[in-house]
Coordinates of C-alpha atoms and ligand atoms in Angstrom, one line a residue:
X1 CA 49.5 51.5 -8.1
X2 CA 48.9 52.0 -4.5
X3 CA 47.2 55.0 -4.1
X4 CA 48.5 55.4 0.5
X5 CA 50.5 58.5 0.0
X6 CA 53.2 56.4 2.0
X7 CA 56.9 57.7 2.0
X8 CA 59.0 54.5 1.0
X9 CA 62.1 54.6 2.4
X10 CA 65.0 51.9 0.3
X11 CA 67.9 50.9 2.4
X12 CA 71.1 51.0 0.4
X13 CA 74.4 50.7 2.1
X14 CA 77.7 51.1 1.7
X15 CA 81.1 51.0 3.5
X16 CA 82.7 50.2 6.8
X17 CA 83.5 53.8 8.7
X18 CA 86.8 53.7 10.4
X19 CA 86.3 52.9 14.2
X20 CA 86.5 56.1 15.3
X21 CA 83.3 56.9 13.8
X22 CA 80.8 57.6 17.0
X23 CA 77.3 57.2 16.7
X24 CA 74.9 59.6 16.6
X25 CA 71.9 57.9 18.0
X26 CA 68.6 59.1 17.0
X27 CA 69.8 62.5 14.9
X28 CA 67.8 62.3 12.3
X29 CA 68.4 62.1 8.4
X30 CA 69.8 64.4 6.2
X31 CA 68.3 63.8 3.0
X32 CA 70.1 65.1 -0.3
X33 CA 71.2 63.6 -3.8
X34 CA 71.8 60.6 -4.8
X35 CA 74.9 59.2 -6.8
X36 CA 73.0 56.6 -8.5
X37 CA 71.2 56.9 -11.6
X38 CA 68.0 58.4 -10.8
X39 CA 66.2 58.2 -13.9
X40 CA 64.5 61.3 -13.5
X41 CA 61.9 60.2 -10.6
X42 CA 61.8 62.4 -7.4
X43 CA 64.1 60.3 -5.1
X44 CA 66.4 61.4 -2.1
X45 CA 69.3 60.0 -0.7
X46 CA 71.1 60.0 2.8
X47 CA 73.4 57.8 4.7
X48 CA 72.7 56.7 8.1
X49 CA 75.2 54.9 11.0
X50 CA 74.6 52.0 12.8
X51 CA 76.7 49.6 14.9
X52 CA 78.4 47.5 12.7
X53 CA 78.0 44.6 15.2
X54 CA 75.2 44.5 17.4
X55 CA 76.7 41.5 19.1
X56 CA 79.4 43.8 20.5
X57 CA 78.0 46.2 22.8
X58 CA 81.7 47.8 23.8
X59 CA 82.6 48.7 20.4
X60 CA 82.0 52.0 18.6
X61 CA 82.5 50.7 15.2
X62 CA 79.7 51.6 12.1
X63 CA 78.8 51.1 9.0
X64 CA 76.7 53.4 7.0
X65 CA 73.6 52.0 5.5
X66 CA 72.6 54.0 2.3
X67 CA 69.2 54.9 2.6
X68 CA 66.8 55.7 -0.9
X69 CA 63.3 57.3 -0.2
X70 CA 60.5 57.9 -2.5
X71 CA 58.6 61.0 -1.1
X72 CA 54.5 60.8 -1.3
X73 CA 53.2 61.7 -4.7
X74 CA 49.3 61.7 -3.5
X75 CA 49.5 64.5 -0.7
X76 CA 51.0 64.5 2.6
X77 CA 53.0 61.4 4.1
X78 CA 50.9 59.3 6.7
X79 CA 54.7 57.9 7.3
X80 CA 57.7 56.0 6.3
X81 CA 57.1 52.2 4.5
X82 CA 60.4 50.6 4.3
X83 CA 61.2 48.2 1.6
X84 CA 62.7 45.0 0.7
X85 CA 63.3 43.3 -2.7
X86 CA 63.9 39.8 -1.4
X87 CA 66.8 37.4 -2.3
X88 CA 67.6 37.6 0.4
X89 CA 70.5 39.6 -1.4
X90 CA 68.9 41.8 -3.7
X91 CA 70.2 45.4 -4.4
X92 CA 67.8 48.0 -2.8
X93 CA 69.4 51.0 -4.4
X94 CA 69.0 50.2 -8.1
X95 CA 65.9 48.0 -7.3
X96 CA 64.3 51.1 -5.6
X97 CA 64.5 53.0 -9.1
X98 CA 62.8 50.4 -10.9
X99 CA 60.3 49.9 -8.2
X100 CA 59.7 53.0 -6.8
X101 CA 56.5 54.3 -8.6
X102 CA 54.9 51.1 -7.5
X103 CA 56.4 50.1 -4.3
X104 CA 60.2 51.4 -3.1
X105 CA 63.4 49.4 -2.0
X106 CA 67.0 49.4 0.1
X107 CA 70.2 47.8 -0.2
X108 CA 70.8 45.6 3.2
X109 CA 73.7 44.3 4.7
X110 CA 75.5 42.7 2.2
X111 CA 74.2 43.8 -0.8
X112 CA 74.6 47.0 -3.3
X113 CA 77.1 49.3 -1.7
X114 CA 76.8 48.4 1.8
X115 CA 79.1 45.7 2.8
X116 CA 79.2 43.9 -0.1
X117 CA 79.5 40.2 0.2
X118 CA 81.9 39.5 -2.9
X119 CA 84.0 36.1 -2.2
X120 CA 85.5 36.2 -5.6
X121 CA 85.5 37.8 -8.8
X122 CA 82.7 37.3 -10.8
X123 CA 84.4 36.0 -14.0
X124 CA 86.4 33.5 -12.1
X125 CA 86.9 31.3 -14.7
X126 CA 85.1 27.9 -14.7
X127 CA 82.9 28.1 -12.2
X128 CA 79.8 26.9 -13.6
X129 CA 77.8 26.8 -10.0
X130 CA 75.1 28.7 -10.8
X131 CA 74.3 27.7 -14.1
X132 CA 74.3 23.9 -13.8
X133 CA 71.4 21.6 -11.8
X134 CA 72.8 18.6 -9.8
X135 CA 70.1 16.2 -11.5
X136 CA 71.7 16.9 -14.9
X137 CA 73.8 14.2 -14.6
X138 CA 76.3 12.1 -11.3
X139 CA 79.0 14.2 -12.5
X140 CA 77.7 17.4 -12.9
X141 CA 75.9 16.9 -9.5
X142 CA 80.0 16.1 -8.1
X143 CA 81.2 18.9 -10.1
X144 CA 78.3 21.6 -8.4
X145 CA 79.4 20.1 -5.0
X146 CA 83.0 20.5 -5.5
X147 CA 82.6 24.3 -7.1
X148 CA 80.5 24.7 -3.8
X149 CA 83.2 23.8 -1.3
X150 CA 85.3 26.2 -3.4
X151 CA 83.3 29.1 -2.9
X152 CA 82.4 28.3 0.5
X153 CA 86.5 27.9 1.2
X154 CA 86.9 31.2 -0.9
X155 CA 84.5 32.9 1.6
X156 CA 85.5 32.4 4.3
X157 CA 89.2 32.9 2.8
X158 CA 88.3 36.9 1.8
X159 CA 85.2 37.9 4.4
X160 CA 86.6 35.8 7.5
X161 CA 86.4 39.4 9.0
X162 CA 82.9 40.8 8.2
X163 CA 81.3 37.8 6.9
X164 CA 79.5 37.1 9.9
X165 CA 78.3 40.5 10.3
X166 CA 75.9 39.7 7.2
X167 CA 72.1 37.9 8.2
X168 CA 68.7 38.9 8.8
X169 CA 68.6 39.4 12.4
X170 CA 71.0 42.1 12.0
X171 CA 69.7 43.4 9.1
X172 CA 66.1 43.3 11.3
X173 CA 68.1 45.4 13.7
X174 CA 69.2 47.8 10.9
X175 CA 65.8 48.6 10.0
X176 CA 64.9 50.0 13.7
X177 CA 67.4 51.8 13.6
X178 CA 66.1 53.7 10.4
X179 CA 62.9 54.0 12.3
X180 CA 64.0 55.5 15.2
X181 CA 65.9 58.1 12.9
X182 CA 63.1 59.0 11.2
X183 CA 61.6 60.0 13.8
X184 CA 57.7 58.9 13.3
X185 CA 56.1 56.7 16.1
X186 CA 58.7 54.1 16.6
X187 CA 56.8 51.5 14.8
X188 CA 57.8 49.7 11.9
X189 CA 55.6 49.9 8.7
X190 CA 57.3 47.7 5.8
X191 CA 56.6 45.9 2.6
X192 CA 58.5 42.3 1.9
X193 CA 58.6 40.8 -1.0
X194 CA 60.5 37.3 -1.3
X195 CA 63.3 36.9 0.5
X196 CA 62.4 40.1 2.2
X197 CA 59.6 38.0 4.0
X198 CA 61.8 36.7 5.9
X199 CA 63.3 39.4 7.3
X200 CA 60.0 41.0 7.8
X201 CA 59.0 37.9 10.1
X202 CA 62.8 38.2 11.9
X203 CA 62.0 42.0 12.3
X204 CA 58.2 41.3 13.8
X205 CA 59.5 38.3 16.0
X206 CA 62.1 40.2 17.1
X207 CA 60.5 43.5 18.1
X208 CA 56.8 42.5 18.1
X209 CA 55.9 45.4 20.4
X210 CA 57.1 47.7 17.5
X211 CA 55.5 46.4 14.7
X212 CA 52.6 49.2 12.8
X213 CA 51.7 47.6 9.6
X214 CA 53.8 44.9 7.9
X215 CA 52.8 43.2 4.5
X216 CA 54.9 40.1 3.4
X217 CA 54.1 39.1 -0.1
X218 CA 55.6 35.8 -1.6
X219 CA 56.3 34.5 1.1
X220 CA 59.2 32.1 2.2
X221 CA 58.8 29.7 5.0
X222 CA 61.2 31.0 7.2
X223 CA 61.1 28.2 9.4
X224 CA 62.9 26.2 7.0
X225 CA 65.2 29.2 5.9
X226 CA 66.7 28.7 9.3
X227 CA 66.5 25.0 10.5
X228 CA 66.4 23.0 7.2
X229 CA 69.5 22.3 4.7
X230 CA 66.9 22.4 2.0
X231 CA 64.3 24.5 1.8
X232 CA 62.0 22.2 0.4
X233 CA 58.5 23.9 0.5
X234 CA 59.5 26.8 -1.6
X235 CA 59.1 24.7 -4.4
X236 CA 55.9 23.2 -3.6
X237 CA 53.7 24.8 -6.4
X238 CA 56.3 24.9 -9.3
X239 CA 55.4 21.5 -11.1
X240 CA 51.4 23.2 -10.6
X241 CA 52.7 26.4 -11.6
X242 CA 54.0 24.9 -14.9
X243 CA 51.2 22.8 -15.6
X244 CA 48.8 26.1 -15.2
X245 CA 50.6 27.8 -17.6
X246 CA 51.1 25.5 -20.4
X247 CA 46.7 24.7 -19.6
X248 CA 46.2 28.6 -19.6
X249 CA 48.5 28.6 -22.5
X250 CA 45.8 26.2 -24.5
X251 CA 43.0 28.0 -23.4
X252 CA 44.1 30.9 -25.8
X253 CA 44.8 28.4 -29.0
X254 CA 45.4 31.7 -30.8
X255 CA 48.3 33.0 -29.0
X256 CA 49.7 30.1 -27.7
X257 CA 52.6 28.8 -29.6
X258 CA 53.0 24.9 -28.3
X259 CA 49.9 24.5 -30.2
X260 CA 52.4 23.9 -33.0
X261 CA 53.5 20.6 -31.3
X262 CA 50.9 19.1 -29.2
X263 CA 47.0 18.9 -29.5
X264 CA 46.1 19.2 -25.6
X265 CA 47.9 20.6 -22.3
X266 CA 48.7 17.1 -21.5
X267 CA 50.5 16.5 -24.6
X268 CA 52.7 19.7 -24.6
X269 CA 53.9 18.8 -20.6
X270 CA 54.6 15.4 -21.9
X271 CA 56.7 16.8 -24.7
X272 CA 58.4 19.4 -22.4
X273 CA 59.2 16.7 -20.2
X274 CA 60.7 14.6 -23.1
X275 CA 62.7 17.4 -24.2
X276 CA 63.8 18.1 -20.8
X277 CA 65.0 14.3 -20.5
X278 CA 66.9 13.8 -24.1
X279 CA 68.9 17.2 -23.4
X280 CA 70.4 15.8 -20.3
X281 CA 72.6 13.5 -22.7
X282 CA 72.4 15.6 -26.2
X283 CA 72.4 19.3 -25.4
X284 CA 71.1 21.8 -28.4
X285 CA 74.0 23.3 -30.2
X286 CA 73.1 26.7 -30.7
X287 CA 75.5 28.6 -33.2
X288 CA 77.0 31.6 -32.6
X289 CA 78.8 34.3 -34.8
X290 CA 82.6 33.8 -34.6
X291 CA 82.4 31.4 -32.0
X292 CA 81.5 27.6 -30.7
X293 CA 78.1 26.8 -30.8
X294 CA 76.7 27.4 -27.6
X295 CA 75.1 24.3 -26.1
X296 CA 71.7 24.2 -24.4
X297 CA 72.0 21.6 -21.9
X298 CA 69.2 20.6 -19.6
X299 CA 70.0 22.8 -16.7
X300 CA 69.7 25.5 -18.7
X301 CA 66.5 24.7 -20.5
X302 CA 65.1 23.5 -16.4
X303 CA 66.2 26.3 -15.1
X304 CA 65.3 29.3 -17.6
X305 CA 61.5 27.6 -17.8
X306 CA 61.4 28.3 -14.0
X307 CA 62.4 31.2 -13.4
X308 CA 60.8 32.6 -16.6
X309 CA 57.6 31.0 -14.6
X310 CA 58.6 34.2 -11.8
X311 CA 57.1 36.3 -14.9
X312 CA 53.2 36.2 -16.3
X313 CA 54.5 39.0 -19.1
X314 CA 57.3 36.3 -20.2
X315 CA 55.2 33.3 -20.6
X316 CA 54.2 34.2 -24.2
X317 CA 58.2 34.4 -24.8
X318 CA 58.8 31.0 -22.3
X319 CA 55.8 29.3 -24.9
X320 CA 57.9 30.3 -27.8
X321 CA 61.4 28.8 -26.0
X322 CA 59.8 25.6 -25.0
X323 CA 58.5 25.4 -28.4
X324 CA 61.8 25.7 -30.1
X325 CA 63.2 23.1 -27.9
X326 CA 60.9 20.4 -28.4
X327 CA 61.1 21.3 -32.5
X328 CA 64.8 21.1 -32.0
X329 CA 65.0 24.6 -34.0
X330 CA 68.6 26.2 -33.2
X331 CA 67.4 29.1 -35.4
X332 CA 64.5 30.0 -33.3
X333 CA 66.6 29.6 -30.1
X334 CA 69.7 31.6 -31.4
X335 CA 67.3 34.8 -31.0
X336 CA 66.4 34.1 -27.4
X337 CA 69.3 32.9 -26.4
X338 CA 71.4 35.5 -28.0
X339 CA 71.1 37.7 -24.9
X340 CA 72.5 34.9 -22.0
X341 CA 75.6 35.3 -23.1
X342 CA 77.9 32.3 -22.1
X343 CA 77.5 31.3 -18.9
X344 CA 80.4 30.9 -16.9
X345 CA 80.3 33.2 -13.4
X346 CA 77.8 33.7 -10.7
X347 CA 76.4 37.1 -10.4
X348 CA 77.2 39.1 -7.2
X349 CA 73.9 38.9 -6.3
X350 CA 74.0 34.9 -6.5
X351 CA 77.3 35.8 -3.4
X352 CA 74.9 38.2 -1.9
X353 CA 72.4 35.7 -1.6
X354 CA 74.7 32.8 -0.4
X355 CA 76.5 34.9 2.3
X356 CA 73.1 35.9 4.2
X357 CA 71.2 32.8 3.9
X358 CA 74.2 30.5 4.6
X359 CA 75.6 32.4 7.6
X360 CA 71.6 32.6 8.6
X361 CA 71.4 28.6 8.3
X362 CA 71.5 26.3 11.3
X363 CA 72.8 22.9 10.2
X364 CA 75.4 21.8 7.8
X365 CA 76.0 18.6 6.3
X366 CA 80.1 18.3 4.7
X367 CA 79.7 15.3 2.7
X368 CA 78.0 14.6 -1.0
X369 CA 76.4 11.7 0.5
X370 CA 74.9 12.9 3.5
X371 CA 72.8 15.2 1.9
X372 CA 71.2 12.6 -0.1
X373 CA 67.9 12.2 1.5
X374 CA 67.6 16.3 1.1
X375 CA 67.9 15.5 -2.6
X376 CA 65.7 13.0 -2.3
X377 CA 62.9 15.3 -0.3
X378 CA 63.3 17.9 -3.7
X379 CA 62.5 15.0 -5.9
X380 CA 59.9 13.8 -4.0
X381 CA 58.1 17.6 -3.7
X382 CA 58.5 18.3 -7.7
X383 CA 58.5 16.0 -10.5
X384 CA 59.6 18.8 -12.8
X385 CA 62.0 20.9 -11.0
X386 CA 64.3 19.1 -8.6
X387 CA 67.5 20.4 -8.8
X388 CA 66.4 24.4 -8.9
X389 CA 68.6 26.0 -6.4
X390 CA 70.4 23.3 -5.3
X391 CA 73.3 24.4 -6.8
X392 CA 74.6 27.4 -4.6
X393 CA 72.1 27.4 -1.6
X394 CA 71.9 23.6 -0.5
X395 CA 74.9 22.5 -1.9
X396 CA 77.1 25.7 -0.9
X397 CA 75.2 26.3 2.6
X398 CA 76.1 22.4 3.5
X399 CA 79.7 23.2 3.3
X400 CA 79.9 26.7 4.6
X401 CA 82.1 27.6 7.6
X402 CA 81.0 30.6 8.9
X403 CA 77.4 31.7 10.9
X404 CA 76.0 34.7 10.9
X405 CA 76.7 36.7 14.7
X406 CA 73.0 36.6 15.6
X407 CA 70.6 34.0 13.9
X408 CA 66.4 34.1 14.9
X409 CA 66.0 30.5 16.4
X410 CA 62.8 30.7 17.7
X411 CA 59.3 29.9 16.4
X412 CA 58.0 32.2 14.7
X413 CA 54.7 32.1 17.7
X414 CA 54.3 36.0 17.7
X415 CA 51.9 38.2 19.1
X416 CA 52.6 41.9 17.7
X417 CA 51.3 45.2 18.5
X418 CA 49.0 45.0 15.1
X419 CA 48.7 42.3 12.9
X420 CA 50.1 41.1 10.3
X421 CA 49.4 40.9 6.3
X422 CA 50.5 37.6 4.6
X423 CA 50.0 38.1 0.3
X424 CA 50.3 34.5 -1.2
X425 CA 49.6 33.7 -5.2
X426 CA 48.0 30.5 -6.6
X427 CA 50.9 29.6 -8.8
X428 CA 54.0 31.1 -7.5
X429 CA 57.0 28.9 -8.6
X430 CA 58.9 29.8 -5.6
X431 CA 57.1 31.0 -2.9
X432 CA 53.9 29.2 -2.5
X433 CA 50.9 29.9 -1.0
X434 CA 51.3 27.2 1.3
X435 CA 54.1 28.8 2.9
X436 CA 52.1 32.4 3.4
X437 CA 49.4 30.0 5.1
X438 CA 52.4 28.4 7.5
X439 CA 54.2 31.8 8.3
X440 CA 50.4 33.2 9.1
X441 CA 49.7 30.9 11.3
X442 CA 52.3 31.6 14.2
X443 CA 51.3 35.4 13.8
X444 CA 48.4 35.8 16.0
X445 CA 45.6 37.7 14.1
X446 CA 47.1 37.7 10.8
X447 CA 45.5 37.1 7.3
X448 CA 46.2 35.9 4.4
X449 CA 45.8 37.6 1.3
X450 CA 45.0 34.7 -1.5
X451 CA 45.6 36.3 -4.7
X452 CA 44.6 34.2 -7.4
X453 CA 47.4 34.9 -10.2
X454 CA 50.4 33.8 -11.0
X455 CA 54.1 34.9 -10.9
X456 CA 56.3 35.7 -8.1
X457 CA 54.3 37.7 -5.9
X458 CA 51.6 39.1 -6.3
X459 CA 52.9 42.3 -8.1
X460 CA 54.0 39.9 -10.5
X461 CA 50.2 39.4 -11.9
X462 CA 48.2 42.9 -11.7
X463 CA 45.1 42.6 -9.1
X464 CA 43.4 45.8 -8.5
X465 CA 41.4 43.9 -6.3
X466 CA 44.9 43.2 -4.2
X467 CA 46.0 46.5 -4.8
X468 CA 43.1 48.1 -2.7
X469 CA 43.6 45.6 0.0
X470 CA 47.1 46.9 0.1
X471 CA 46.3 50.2 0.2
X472 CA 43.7 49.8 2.8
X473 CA 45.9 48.0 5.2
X474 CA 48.6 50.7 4.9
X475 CA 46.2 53.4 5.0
X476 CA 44.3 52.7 8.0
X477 CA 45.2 49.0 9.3
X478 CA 42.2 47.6 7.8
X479 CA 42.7 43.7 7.1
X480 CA 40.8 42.0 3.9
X481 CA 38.2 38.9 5.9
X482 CA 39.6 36.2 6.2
X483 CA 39.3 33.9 3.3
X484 CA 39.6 36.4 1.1
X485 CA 40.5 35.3 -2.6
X486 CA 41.4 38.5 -5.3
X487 CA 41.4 37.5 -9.2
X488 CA 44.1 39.3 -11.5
X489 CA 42.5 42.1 -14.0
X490 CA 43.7 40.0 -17.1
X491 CA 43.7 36.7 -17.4
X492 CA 47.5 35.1 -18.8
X493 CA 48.1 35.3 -22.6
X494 CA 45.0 38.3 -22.7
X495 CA 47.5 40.8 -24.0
X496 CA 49.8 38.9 -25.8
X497 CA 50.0 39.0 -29.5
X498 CA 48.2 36.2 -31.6
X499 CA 51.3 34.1 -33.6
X500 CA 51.1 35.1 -36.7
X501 CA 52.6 32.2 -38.8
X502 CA 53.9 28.9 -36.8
X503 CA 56.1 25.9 -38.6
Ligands
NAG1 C1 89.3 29.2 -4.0 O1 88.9 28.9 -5.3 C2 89.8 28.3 -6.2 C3 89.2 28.0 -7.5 O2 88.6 29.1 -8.0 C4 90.5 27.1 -5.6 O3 91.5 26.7 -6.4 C5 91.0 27.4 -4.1 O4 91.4 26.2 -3.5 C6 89.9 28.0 -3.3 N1 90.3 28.4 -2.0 C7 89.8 27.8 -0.9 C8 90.4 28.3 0.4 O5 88.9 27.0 -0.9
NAG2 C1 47.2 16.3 -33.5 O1 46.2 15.5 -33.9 C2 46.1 15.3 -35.3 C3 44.9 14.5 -35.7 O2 44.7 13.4 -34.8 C4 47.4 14.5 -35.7 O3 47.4 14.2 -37.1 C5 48.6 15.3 -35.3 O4 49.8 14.6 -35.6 C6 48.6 15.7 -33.9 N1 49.6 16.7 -33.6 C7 50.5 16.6 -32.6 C8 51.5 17.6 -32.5 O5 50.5 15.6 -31.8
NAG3 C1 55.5 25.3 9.1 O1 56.6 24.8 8.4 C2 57.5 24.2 9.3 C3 58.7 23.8 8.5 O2 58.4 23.0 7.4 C4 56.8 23.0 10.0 O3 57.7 22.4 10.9 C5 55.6 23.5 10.8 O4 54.9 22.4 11.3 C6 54.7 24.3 9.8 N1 53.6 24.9 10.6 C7 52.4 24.9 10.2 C8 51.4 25.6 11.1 O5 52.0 24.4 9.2
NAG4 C1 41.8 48.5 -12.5 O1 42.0 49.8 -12.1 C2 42.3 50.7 -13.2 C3 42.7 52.0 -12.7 O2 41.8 52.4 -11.7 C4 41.1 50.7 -14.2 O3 41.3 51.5 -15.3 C5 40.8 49.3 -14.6 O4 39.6 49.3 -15.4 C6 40.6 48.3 -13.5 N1 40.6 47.0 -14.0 C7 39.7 46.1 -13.5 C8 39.7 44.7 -14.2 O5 38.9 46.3 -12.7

């Protein structure tokens, strides 16, 4: 809990207004109900205009960004933190209400209700994109590429009119526009996580003379969100992340349920592996009531095991799963898999997140084959997971046709009015620590924040001692020294129950 008395402000948004709609330039909110579901905590709602294309100077057109804000709890408001829940793509509306006692969120450009970036319907049949990895197999990696064209040729089919009005240097835009309406100093205070770290270094590069205090927190390297087909780095710590887990897994025998099929760490990574390997040709049949057995193919197991990685409280459950696997026990799985579903669509958040990094992203490549030595660069940075999210971002952004209006293409060399706050964890899966230390170091007099836990930023793994630094920095500017490292309160598996009875 950060304890700052800040007033979070989410961004939500919503529809195009007709053209007529003028602008009402710095007017001020009006904050009232929401239409969401609120679940009871003490949130406001409002709507605010802004230019619906910034690259067009001459027209009056707008589109109303939904705005969410979580007044202080802790006494009065020493001003407005804006949020962002990363993807990029993520809902900031509905994220807000599950964040907000802790943090507070918005719904950008393309996301939620505001502009939605929806290229088909979400149970278009078939289209297995998101849920297969290209180093399953040489077909399924043609069959991804294929399924990608299609959705890039869909896109542009449906949003060739507003699709290029998605990206974060408008978004960046958007969110100084909020400022000025809220009337404070004129100086942005915000808190990125993820994808939002990007946009928070757009936002800072952008207007560095307006920046107040800006933490970014699992952060991307937004140098290659920009310039680089593949975003290689993000995936930098995952094979370390994995190996830490299964080790930390070991070092609590009692709760730790891979005990059941290997002696040491070593031995259980070898046997995931193994597992891993022999479901690329002879998926687990998993049955289901009523229905074909639902097969566990590699991509799913890959996948699942890494993004269950995002989550320290899941790793008990990830243990159990990996276990399962390597037994080759459908029963055990049925349980855990119960839940997915079959998988057969991408979620709208999965378009969300296409439409703003793709239109954001420099170069394209529009054959299989020229993107080979990408694929090769993701081999080459993790053993374990190679083919995570090269489905709909590498493959899809390769072949996609439209760019985003305004893209950031410089450097990322940035001297702002106060400096930044970088926040990177040990074992992140996704957004390494590696890439907190390379965004930090074009932003002059900026930290980094190491917090020593694993997850998916650092709210992922509870640190009080990150929490005060938080706080601190938002309450009066204060950074941590430099070098500082902050331990989580619990070590991994501390809570978890002990396993009662194994096989
Ligand atoms: C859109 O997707 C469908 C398959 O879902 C495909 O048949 C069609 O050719 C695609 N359209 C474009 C323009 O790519
Ligand atoms: C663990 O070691 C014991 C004794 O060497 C051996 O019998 C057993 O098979 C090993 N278990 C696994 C899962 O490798
Ligand atoms: C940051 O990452 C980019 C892209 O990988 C790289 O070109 C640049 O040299 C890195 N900068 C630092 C300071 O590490
Ligand atoms: C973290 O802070 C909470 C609340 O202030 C406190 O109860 C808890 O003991 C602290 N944990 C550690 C490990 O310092």
């Amino acid at each position: 809990m950060v304890n700052t008395n800040p007033l979070l402000v989410a961004l939500g948004s919503s529809v195009i207004h007709a053209a007529t709609t003028k602008l009402r330039g710095n007017s001020g909110i009006q904050w009232g109900k929401c239409d969401i579901e609120t679940q009871g905590l003490p949130v406001e709602c409002a709507r605010l205009p802004v230019p619906l294309d910034y690259s067009n100077g001459s027209s009056a057109e707008t589109l109303d960004l939904a705005l969410i804000r979580y007044p202080a709890q802790n006494g009065p408001s020493q001003g407005t933190i804006l949020l962002n829940f990363g993807g990029p793509g993520q809902d900031g509306l509905n994220n807000m209400i599950s964040y907000a006692p802790i943090q507070g969120p918005w719904d950008p450009r393309g996301t939620g209700q505001t502009l939605r970036f929806a290229c088909f319907e979400p149970e278009a049949a078939g289209l297995v994109l998101a849920n297969e990895l290209p180093d399953e197999s040489p077909e399924v990696r043609q069959r991804v590429w294929d399924q990608a064209g299609y959705i890039a040729g869909n896109c542009t089919e449906r949003l060739g009119e507003t699709g290029d009005l998605v990206g974060m240097a408008f978004t960046a835009r958007d969110m100084f526009r909020i400022v000025d309406a809220l009337g404070e100093d004129g100086k942005l205070r915000y808190w990125g996580i993820s994808g939002g770290t990007t946009l928070g270094a757009t936002a800072a590069a952008l207007f560095p003379d307006r920046i107040d205090k800006v933490i970014l927190d699992g952060v991307m390297n937004s140098h290659q969100y920009y310039h680089s087909i593949g975003e290689t780095e993000a995936l930098i710590s995952s094979d370390d992340t994995l190996v830490g887990f299964i080790r930390a897994c070991f070092d609590n025998p009692k709760k730790c349920p891979l005990t059941a099929v290997a002696n040491s760490s070593d031995d259980a990574l070898k046997a995931i592996v193994g597992a891993f390997e022999e479901l690329k040709t002879e998926p687990l049949l998993i049955p289901a009531e009523n229905a074909d057995p639902v097969p566990i193919t590699y991509s799913i197991a890959n996948s699942l095991t890494l993004s269950t990685l995002y989550r320290p409280n899941s790793y008990q459950f990830l243990a159990s799963i990996l276990t399962a696997v390597i037994q080759k026990d459908t029963d055990a799985l049925v349980a855990a898999f119960s839940g997915l579903g079959s998988p057969s669509a991408i979620p709208q958040q999965a378009q969300a997140i296409m439409g703003i990094r793709c239109g954001d992203k420099i170069p394209r490549e529009d054959k299989l084959s020229d993107i080979e030595v990408v694929e090769q660069q993701f081999h080459e940075t993790s053993k374990y997971f190679p083919g995570f999210g090269a489905g709909y971002y590498l493959y899809a952004c390769a072949q996609w046709s439209f760019k985003a209006k305004e893209r950031y293409e410089g450097d990322f060399r940035v001297k702002t009015s106060s400096p930044l706050l970088f926040i990177g964890n040990t074992y992140d899966p996704i957004t390494p620590l590696a890439s907190a230390r390379n965004m930090s170091a074009g932003f002059e007099g900026s930290v980094v924040l190491h917090h020593d836990g694993f997850g998916h930023t650092s709210i992922a793994q509870r640190s009080n001692c990150t929490n005060e630094a938080i706080a601190k920095y938002f309450a009066d500017g204060t950074l941590p020294k430099k070098g500082t490292v902050c331990a989580p309160n619990q070590p991994l598996f501390a809570n978890d129950e002990e396993i009662v009875a194994t096989k």
